[in-house]
Coordinates of C-alpha atoms in Angstrom, one line a residue:
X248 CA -3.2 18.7 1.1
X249 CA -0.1 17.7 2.5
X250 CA 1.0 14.3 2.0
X251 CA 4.6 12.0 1.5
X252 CA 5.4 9.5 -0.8
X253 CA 7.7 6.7 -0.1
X254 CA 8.6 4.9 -3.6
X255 CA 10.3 1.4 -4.1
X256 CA 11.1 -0.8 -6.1
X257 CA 8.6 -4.3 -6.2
X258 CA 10.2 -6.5 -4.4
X259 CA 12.7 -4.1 -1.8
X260 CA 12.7 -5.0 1.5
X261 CA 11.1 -2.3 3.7
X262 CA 14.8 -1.6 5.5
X263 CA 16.2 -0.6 1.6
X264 CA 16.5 3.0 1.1
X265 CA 13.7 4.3 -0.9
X266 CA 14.1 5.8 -4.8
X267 CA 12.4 8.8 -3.8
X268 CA 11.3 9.9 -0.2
X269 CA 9.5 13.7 0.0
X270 CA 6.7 15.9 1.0
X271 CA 4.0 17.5 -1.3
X272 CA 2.2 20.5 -0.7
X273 CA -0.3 20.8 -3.3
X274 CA -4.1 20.7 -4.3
X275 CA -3.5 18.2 -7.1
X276 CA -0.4 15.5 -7.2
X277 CA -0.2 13.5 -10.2
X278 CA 1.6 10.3 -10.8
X279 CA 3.0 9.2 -14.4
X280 CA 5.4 9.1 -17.5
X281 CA 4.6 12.6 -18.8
X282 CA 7.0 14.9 -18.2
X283 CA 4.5 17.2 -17.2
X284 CA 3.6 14.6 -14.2
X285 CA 4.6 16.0 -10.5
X286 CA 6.0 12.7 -9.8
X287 CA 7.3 11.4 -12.8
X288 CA 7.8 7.3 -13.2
X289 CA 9.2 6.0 -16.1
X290 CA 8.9 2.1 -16.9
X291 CA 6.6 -0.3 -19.1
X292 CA 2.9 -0.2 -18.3
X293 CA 3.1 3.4 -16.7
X294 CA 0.5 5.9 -18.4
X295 CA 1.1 9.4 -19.0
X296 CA -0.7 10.1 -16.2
X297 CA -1.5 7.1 -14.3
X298 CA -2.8 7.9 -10.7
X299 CA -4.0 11.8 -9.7
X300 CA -4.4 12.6 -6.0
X301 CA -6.8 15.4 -4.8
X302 CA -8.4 16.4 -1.6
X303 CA -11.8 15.9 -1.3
X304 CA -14.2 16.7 1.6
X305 CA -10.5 16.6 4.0
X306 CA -9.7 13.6 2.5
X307 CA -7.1 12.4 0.0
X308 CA -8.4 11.1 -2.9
X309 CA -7.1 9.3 -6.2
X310 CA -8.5 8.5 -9.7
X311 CA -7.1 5.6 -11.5
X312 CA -5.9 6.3 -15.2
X313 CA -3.8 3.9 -15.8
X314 CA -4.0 -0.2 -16.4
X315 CA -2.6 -2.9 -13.8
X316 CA -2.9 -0.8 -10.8
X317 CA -3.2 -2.0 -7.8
X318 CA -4.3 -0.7 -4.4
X319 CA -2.8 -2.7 -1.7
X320 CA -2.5 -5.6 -3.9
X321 CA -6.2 -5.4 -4.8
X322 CA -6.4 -4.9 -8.8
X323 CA -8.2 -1.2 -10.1
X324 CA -9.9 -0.2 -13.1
X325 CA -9.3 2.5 -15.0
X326 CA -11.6 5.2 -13.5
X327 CA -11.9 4.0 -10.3
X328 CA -11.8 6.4 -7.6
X329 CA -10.7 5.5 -3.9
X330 CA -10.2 7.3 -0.6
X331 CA -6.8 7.1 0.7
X332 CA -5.6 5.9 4.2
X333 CA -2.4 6.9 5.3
X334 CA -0.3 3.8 4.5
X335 CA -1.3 2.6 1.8
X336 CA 0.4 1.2 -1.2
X337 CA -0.1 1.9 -4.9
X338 CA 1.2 -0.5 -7.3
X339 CA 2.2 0.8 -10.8
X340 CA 4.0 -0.7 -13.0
X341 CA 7.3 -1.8 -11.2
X342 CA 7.1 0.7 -8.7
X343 CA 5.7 0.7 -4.8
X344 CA 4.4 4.3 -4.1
X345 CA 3.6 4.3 -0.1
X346 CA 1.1 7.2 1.2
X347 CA 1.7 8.7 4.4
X348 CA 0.5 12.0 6.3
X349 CA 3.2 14.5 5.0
X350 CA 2.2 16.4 8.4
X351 CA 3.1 13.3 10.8
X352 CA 6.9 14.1 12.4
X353 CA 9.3 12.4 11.3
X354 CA 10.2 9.3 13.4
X355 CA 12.6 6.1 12.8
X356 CA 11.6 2.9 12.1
X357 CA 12.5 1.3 15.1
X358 CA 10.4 4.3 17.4
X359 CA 8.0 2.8 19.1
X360 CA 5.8 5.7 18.6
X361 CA 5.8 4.9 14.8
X362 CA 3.0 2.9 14.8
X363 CA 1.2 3.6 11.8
X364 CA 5.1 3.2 10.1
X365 CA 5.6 0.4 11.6
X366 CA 2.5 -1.9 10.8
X367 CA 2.8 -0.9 7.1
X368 CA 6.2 -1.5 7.1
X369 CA 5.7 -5.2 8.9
X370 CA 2.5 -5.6 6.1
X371 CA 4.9 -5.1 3.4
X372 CA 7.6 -6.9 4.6
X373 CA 5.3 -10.4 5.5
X374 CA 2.7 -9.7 2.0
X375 CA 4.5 -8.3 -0.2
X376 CA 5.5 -11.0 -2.9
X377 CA 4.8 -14.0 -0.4
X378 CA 5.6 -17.0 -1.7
X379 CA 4.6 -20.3 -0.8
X380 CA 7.2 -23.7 -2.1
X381 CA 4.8 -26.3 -1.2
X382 CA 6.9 -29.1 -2.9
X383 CA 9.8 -28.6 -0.3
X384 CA 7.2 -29.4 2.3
X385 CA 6.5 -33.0 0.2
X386 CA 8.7 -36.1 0.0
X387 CA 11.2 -35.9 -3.2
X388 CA 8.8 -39.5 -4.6
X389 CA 6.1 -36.9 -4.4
X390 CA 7.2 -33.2 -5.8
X391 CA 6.2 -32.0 -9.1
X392 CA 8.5 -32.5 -11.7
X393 CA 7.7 -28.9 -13.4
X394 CA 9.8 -26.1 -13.0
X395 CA 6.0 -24.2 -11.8
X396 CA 6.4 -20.6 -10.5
X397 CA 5.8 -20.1 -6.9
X398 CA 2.7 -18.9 -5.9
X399 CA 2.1 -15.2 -4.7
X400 CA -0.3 -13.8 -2.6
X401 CA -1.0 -10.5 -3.1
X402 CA -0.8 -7.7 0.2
X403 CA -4.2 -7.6 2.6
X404 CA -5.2 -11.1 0.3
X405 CA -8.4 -12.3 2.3
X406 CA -8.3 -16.2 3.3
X407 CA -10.8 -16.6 0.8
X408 CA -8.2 -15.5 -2.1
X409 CA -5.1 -17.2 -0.6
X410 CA -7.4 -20.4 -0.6
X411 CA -8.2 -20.5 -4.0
X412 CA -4.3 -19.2 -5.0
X413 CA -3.6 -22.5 -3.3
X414 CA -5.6 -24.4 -5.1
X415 CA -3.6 -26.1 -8.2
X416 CA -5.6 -26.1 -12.5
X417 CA -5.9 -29.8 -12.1
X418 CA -7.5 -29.6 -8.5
X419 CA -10.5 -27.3 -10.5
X420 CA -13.2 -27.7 -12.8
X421 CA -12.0 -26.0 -15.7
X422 CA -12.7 -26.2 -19.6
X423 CA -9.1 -26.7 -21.9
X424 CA -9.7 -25.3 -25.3
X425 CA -8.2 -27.5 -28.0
X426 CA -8.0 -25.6 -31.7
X427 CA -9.1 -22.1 -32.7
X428 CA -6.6 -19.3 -31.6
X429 CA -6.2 -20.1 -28.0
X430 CA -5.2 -24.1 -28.1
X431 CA -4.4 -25.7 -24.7
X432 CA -5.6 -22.3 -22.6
X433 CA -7.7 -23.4 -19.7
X434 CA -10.7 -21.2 -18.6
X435 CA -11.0 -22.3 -14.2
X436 CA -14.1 -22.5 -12.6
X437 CA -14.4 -20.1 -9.6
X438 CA -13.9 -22.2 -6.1
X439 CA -17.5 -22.8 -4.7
X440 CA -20.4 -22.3 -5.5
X441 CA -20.6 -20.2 -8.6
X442 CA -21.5 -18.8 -12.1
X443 CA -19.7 -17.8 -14.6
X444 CA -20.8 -16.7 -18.5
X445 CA -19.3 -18.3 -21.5
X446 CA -18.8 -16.9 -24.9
X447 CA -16.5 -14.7 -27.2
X448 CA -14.0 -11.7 -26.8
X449 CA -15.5 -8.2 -29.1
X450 CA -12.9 -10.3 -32.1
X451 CA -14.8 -13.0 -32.3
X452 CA -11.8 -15.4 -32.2
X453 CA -11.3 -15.9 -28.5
X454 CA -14.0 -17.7 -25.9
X455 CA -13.5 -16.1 -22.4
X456 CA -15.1 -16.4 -18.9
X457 CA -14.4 -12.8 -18.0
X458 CA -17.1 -10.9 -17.4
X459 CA -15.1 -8.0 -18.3
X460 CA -13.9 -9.0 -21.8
X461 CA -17.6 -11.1 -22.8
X462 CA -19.0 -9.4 -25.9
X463 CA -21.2 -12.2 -27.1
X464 CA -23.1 -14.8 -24.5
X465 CA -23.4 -17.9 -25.6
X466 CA -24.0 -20.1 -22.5
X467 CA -24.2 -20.0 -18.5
X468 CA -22.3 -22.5 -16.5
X469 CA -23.3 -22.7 -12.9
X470 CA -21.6 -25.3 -10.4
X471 CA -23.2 -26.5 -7.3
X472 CA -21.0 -28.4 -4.9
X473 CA -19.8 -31.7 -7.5
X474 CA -22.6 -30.7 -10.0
X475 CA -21.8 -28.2 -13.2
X476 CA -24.3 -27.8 -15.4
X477 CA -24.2 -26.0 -18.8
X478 CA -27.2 -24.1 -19.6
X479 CA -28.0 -22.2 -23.2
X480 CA -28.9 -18.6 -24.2
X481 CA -30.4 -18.5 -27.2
X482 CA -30.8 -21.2 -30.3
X483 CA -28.7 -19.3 -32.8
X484 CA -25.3 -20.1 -30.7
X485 CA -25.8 -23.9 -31.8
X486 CA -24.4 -25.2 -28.3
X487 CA -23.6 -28.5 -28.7
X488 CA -21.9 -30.9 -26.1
X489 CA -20.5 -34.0 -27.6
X490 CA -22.2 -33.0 -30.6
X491 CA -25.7 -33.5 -29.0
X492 CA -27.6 -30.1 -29.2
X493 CA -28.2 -29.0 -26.4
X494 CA -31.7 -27.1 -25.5
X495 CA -32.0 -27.8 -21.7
X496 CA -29.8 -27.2 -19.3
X497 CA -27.5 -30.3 -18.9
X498 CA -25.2 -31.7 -16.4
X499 CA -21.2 -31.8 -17.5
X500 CA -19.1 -34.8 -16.7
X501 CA -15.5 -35.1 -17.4
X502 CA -14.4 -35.4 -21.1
X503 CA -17.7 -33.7 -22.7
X504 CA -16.5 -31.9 -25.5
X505 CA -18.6 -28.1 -25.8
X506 CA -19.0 -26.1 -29.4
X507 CA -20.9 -23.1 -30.0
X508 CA -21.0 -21.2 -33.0
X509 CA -18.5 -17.9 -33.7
X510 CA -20.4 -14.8 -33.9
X511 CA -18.3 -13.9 -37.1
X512 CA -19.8 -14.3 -40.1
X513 CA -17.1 -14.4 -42.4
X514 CA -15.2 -17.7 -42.9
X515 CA -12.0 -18.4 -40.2
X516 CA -8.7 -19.4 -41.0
X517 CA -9.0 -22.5 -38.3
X518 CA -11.7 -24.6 -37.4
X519 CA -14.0 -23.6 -34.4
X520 CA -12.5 -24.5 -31.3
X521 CA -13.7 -27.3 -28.5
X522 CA -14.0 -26.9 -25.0
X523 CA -13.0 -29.8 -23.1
X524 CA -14.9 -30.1 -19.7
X525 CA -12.3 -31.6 -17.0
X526 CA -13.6 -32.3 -13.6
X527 CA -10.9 -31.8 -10.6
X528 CA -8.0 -34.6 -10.8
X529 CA -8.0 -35.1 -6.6
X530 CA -12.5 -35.4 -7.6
X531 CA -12.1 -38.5 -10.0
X532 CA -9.4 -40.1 -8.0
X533 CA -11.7 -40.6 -5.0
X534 CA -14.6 -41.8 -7.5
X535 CA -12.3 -44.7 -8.6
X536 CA -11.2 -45.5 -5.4
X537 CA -15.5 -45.3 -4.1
X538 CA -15.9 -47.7 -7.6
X539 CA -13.4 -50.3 -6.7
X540 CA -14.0 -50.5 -2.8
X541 CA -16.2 -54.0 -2.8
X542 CA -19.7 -53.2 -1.1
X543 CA -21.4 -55.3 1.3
X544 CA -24.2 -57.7 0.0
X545 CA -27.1 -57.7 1.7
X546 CA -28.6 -61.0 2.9
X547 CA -32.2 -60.5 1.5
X548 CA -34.7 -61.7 4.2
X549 CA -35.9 -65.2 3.2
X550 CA -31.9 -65.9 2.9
X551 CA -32.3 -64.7 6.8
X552 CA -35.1 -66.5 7.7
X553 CA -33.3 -70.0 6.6
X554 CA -30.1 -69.2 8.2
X555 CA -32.0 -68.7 11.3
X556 CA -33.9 -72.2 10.9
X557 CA -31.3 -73.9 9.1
X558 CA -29.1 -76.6 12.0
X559 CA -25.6 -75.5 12.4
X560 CA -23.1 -77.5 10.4
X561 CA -20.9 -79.5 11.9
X562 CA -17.9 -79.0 14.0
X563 CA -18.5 -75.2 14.3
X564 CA -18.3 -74.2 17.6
X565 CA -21.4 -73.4 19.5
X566 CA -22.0 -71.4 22.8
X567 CA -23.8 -73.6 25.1
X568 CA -26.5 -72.4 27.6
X569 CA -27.4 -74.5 30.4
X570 CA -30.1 -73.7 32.5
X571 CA -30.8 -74.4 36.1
X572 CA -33.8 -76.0 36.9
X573 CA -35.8 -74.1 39.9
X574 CA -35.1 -75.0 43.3
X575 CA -38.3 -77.0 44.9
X576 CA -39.8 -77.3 48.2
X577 CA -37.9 -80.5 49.4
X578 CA -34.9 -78.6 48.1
X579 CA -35.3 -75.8 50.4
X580 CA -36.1 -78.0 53.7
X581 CA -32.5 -79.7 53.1
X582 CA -30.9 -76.8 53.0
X583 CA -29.5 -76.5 56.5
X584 CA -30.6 -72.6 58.2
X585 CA -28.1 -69.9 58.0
X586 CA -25.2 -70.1 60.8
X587 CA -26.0 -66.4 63.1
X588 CA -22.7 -64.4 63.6
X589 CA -20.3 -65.6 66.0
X590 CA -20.7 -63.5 69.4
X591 CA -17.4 -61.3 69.7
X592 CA -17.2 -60.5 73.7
X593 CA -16.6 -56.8 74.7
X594 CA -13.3 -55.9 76.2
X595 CA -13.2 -54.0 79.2
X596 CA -16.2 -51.5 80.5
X597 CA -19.0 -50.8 78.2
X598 CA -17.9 -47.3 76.1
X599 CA -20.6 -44.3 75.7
X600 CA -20.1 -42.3 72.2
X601 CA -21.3 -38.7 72.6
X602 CA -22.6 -37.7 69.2
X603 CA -19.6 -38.0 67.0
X604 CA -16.6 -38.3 69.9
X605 CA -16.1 -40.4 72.9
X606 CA -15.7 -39.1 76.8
X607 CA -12.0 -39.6 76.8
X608 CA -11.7 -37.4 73.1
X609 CA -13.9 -34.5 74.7
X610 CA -11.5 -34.3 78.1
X611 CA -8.6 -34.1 75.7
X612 CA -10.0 -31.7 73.7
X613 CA -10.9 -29.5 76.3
X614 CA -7.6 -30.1 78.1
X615 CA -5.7 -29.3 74.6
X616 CA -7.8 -26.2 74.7
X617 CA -7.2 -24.9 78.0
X618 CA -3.5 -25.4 77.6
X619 CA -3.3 -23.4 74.2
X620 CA -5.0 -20.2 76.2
X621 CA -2.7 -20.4 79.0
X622 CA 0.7 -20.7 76.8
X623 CA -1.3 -17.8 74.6
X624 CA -1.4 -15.4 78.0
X625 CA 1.7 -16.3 79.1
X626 CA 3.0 -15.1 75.9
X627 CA 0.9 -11.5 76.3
X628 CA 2.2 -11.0 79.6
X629 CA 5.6 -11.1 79.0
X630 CA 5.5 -9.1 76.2

């Protein structure tokens, strides 16, 4: 395989010169801190060998080896393996490696035949680190008083994920966990509709949501629109919700305080920790303002039925109907008979209309006509 690698720094704008900008011609290309490494990267996070590229089937290939990489700003596991396309962009560690066809001429920037150059080179340059300072867009009465790190999006981010990257802790349903070894962390409920497991890291001393680092499962939380409802596993976690035990799947509303039992069975330095259950702060805000709007009353129907029969008080206006009694016989012989059009007398001769024109329009019409063909002869015969 042939192939280039273009590597940055996180961060460089795509006009910086590169760290390192060359051409491999090789079976196997590996990336990494081992000195043994074709392209050697040095830096916190990079494993000995972190990435390996390979052709496979005509394609290049890489195997991921290394933690926190990231494939076009999409996370990887370690042993994941992905097919390349020419352009794409491998995150590791503080370093931008950019994958291009080692065969493809060599063309600037600004060519307009760099096509391929140029829309990775526009990707990175619009995705890459975006940020998004939403308070400057808000009145000063209304910014956040925080010093809270600006939000980034990471590169080919779907609207789905730049959605719920938008979307602020409070503005979530989300558990806080007060005491154990993780006080104040706050475990977010996915936007949408959704489930998510609940229970404890392999130690024992942490409660996650990760589906990834769950080792024991002690509960399912599922959330429908407004509605999240906790639902148990098995009796032995003792799931509790405001110290209630709970056996049935139950509906959560903001404040319930969630235990389960620690999967350790030797005795903890701190008390078991509590799971607060807080319900979006934009959610409860329009609840209080639905609770304090008055509601109509409805006038039952014997209330109704008296109003209707009930005389009108006095001194309220009142819309007066007066009807017109039918006209009679003796009515209609005073009535004197209708007065017939005055006669208008006809000027001049009596004029005949043939269909839509009169006599005198047609001779003028076929005088116009006649006239036109002559000065239209006289104008071929001279020429």
């Amino acid at each position: 395989m042939e192939v280039k690698l273009i590597v940055r720094e996180v961060g460089a704008p795509p006009a910086a010169k590169p760290l390192l900008e060359d051409v491999w011609r090789t079976s196997v290309l590996s990336l990494g801190s081992s000195p043994q490494a074709t392209l050697r990267l040095t830096g916190l996070g990079i494993a000995a060998e972190h990435v390996v590229l390979f052709e496979e089937n005509g394609r290049v290939s890489f195997t991921n080896y290394g933690d926190g990489t990231r494939l076009n700003g999409l996370p990887l596991r370690v042993g994941d393996r992905r097919a390349i396309t020419f352009g794409d962009r491998l995150h590791i560690g503080n370093y931008v490696v950019t994958v291009l066809d080692g065969n493809a001429p060599a063309v600037r920037l600004d060519d307009p035949r760099a096509t391929g150059l140029l829309q990775s080179a526009t990707r990175e340059l619009f995705t890459s680190g975006l940020k998004f300072d939403l308070d400057s867009l808000l009145p000063a009465a209304f910014r956040s008083s925080g010093n809270q790190k600006s939000l980034e999006i990471p590169e080919n981010a779907s609207f789905a994920q730049i959605l719920d990257a938008l979307v602020a802790p409070e503005d979530r349903f989300r558990f806080v966990i007060e005491g154990g070894y993780q006080p104040n962390v706050s475990l977010s409920l996915p936007t949408g509709d959704a489930e998510a497991s609940l229970g404890w890291e392999a130690s024992g001393l942490r409660i996650t949501m990760s589906e990834r680092e769950l080792a024991t499962y002690c509960a399912l939380v599922r959330k429908i629109g407004d509605q999240v409802t906790l639902h148990p596993v098995t009796a032995e976690h003792r799931l509790t919700v405001n110290d209630e035990p709970v056996t049935a799947p139950r509906q959560l509303t903001d404040g319930d305080r969630i235990r389960f039992a620690s999967p350790l069975s030797r005795p903890l330095e701190r008390p078991l920790p509590t799971l607060v259950f807080r319900a979006p702060t934009t959610l409860s805000i329009l609840n209080e303002a639905v609770a304090a709007a008055p509601c109509p009353d409805p006038l039952p129907e014997s209330r109704a039925e008296a109003a209707s029969e009930s005389p009108p008080e006095a001194g309220s206006p009142l819309r007066q109907v007066v009807e017109m009694p039918a006209p009679t016989e003796e009515d209609m012989r005073s009535q004197p008979p209708p007065a017939a059009p005055p006669a208008v007398a006809a000027k001049g001769g009596k004029t005949y209309y043939l269909g839509y024109f009169t006599g005198v329009e047609l001779i003028m019409m076929v005088f116009g006509t006649l006239l036109g063909a002559l000065v239209v002869y006289v104008i071929l015969e001279t020429l």
